[in-house]
Coordinates of C-alpha atoms and ligand atoms in Angstrom, one line a residue:
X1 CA 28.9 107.0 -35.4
X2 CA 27.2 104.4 -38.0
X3 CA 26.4 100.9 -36.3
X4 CA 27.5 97.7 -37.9
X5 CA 25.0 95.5 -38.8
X6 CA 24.5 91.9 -40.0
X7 CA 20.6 91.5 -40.7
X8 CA 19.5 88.0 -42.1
X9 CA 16.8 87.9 -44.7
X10 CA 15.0 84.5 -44.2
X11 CA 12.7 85.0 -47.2
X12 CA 9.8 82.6 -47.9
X13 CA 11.6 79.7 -45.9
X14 CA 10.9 77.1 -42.5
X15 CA 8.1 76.2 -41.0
X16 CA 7.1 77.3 -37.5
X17 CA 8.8 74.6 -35.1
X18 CA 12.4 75.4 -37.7
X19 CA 11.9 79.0 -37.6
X20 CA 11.6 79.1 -33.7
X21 CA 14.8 76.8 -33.4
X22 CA 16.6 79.3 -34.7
X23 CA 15.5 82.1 -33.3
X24 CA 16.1 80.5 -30.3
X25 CA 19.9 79.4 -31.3
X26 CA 20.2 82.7 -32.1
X27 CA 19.6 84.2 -28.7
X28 CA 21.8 82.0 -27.4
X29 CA 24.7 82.8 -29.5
X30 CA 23.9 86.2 -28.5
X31 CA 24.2 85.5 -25.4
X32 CA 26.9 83.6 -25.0
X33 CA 29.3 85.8 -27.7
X34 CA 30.1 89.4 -27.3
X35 CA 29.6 90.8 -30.9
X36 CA 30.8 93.5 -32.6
X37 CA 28.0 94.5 -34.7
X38 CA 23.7 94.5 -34.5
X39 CA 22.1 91.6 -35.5
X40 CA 18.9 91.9 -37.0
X41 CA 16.6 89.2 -38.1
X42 CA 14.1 89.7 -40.9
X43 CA 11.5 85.8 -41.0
X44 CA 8.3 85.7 -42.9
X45 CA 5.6 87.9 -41.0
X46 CA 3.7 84.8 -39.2
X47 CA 6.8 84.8 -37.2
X48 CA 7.4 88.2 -36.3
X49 CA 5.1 88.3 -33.0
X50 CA 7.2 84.7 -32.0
X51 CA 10.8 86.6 -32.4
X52 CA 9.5 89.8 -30.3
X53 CA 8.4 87.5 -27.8
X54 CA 11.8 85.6 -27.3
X55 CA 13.9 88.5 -27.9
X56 CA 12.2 90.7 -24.7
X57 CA 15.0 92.3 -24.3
X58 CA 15.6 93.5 -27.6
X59 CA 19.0 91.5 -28.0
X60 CA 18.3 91.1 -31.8
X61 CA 16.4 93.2 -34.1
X62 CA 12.9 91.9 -35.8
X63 CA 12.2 93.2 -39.2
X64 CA 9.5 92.7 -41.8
X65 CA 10.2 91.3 -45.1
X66 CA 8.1 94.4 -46.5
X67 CA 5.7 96.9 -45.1
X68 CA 2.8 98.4 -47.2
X69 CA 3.0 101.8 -49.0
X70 CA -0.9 102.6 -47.6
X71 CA -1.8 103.2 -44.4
X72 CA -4.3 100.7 -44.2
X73 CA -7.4 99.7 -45.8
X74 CA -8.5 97.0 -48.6
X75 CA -4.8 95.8 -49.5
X76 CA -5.2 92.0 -49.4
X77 CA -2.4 90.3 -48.1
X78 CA -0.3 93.4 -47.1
X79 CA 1.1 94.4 -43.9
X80 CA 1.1 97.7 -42.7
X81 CA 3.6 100.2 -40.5
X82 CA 1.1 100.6 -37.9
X83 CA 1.2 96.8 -37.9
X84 CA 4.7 96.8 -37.1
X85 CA 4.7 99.3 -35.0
X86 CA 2.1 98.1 -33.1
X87 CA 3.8 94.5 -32.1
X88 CA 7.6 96.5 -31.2
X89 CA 9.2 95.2 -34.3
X90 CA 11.9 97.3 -35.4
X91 CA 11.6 98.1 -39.0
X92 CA 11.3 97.2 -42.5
X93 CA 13.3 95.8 -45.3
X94 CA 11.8 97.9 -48.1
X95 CA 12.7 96.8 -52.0
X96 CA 14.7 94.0 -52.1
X97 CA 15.2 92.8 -56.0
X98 CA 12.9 89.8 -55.3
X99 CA 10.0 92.3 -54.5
X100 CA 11.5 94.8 -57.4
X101 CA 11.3 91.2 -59.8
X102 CA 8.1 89.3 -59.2
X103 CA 5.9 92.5 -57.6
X104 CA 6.9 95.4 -59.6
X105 CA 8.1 97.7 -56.8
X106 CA 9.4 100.6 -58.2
X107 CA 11.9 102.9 -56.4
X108 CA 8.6 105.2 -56.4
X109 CA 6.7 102.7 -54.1
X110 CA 10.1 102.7 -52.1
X111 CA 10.2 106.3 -51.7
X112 CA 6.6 106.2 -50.0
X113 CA 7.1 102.9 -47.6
X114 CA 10.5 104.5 -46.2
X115 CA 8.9 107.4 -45.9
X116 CA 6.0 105.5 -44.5
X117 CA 8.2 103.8 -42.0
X118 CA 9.8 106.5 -40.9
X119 CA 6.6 108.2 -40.2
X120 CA 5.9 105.7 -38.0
X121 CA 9.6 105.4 -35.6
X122 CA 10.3 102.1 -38.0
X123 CA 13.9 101.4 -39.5
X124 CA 13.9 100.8 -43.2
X125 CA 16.5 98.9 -44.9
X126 CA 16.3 100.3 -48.6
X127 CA 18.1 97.8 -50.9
X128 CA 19.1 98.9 -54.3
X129 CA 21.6 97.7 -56.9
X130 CA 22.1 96.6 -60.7
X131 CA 21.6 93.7 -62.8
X132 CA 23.8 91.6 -64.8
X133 CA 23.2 93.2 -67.7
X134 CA 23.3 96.9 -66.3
X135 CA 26.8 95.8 -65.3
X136 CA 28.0 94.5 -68.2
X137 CA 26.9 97.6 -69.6
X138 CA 28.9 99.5 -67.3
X139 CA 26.1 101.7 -65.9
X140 CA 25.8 100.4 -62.8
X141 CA 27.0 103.7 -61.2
X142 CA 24.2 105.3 -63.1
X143 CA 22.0 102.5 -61.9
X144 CA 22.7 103.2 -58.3
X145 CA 22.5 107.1 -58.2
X146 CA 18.8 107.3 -59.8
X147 CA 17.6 104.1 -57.7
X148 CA 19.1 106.5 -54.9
X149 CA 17.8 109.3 -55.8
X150 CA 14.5 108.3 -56.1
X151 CA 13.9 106.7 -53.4
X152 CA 15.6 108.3 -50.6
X153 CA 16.3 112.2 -51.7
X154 CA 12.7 113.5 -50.7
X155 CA 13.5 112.8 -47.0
X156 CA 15.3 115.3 -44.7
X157 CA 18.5 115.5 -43.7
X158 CA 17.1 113.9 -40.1
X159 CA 14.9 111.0 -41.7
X160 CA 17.8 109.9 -44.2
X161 CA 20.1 109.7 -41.4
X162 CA 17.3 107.0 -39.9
X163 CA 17.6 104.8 -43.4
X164 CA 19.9 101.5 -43.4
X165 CA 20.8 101.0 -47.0
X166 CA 21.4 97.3 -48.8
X167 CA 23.3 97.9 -51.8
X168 CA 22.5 94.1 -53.2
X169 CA 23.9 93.8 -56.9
X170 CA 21.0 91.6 -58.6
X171 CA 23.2 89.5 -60.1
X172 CA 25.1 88.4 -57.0
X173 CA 21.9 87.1 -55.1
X174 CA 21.5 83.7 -54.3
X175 CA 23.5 82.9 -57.0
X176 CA 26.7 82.3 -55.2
X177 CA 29.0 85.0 -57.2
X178 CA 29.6 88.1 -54.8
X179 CA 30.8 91.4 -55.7
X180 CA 34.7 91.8 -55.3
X181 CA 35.0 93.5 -52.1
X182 CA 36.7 96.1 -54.3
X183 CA 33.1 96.1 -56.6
X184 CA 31.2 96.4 -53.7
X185 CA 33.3 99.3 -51.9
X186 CA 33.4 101.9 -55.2
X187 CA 29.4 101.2 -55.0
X188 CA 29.3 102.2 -51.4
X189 CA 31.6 104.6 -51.4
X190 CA 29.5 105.9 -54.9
X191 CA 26.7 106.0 -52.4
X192 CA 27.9 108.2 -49.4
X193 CA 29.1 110.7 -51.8
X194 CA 25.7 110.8 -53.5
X195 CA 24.4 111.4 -50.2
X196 CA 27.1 113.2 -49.1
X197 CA 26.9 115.7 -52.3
X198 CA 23.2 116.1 -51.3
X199 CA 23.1 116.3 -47.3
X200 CA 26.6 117.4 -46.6
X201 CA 29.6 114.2 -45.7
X202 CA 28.4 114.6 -41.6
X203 CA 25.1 112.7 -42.5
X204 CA 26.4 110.4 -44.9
X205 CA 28.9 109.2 -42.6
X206 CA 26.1 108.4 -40.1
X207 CA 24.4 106.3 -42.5
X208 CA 25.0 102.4 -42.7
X209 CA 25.6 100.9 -45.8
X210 CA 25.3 97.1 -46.2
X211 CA 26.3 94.8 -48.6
X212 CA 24.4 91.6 -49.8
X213 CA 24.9 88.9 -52.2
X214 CA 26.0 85.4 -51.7
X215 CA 27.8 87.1 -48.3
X216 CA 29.1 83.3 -46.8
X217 CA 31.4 82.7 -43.9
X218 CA 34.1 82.7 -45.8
X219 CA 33.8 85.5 -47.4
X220 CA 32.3 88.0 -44.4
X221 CA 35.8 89.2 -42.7
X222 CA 37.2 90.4 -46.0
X223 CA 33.6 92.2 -47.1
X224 CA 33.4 94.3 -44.2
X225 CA 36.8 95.2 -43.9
X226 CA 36.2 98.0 -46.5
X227 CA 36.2 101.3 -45.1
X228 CA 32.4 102.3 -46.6
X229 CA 30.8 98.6 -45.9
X230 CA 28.8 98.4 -42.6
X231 CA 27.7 95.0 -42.8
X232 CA 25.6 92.6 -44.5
X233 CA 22.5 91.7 -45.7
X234 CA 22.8 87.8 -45.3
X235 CA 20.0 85.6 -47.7
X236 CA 21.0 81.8 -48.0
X237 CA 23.7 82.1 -44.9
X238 CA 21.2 83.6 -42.7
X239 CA 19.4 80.0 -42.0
X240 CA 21.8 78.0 -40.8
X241 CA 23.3 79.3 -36.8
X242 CA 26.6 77.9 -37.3
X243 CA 27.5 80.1 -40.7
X244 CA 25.1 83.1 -39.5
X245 CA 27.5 83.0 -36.6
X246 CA 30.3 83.2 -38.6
X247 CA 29.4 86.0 -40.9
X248 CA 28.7 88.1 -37.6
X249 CA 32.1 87.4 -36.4
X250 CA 33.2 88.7 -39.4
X251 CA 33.5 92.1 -37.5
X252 CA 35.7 90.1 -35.0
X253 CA 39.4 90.9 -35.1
Ligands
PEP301 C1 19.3 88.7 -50.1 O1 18.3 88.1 -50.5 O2 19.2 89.8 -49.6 C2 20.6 88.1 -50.3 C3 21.7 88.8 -50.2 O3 20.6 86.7 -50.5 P1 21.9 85.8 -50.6 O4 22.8 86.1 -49.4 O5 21.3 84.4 -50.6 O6 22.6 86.1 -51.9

């Protein structure tokens, strides 16, 4: 059976004393609620050894922003699987738009650093999804499939079942306009079928799907009520305790 997830995506923000705070408020919201999903956390690497440390027991999942395509080696700046691996974190998010936008990460790099990451025991979280103007142009469905394709259809029918995917509609992050949680369900459901077409409707049903853009407290219940959304990939509501909180109850009845 696929988990539900709600994974926050702190990007480039806080410094250390804010980004231990809430880590720490988050472990004891943990504590002190029973949830109804797995909460992952994804801060900016310096803090990845810090959140392993408080969260001994594994009550909340650590993931990298990114992860490297190579092994190791001259790659300035980069952070490798091994790396991971090697302080317990769990995974990786693996081309979110903002990597896709100012880095240049093609669904081909993708392909290798999930592959990469699954190599190595590591979770990737594969985010994919269309612009604005792919929308408009109505092939967004298109979009989807080839990203899809791309990236994930070299693995086996045991590594894809591994894979988390984000489907995070470029034109909906951070910019405060979400996906209809009609929008976002034809796009998920577009997405199990692609897999399900490809590895048979037993591994596609194992797979999460989450959904992210502008995801807010408000917002959260409705979202994941839809039969093919697992959860959410949280940005801007994913710094703050109090609405973090209340997206994650969003899988509260
Ligand atoms: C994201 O960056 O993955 C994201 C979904 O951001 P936001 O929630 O701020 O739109």
């Amino acid at each position: 059976m696929r988990k539900n997830i709600v994974a926050g995506n702190w990007k480039m923000n806080k410094n250390v004393i804010d980004a231990q705070q809430l880590m720490f408020q988050l472990l004891e919201y943990k504590k002190n609620n029973a949830t109804n999903c797995d909460v992952y956390i994804a801060p900016p690497s310096l803090y990845l050894m810090m959140a392993k440390d408080l969260y001994e027991n594994n009550e909340i999942g650590v993931f990298a922003q990114d992860m490297s395509e190579h092994e190791s080696g001259a790659y300035t700046g980069e952070i490798s699987a091994d790396m991971l691996k090697s302080i317990e974190a769990d995974g990786a998010i693996i081309g979110h738009s903002e990597r896709r936008q100012y880095h240049g990460e093609t669904d081909s790099h993708c392909n290798r650093k999930v592959k990469l990451a699954l190599d190595k025991d590591l979770t990737p979280i594969y985010c994919n999804g269309e612009t604005l103007e792919q929308r408009k142009s109505g092939q967004h469905f298109e979009i989807v499939k080839n990203q899809t394709e791309v990236a994930l259809f070299t693995l086996s029918a045991e590594e894809i079942k591994k894979v988390v995917i984000a489907y995070e509609p470029v034109w909906a992050i951070g910019t405060g306009e979400t996906a209809t949680p009609e929008q976002a369900q034809e796009i998920h459901a577009h997405i199990r079928s692609l897999i399900a077409n490809k590895y048979g409707q037993e591994v596609a049903d194992e797979i999460s799907i989450l959904y992210g853009g502008s995801v807010k407290p408000d917002n959260a219940k409705e979202i994941f009520s839809q039969p093919d959304i697992d959860g959410g990939l949280i940005g801007g509501a994913a710094l703050k305790i109090d609405d973090f909180a209340k997206i994650i109850e969003g899988f509260n009845s």
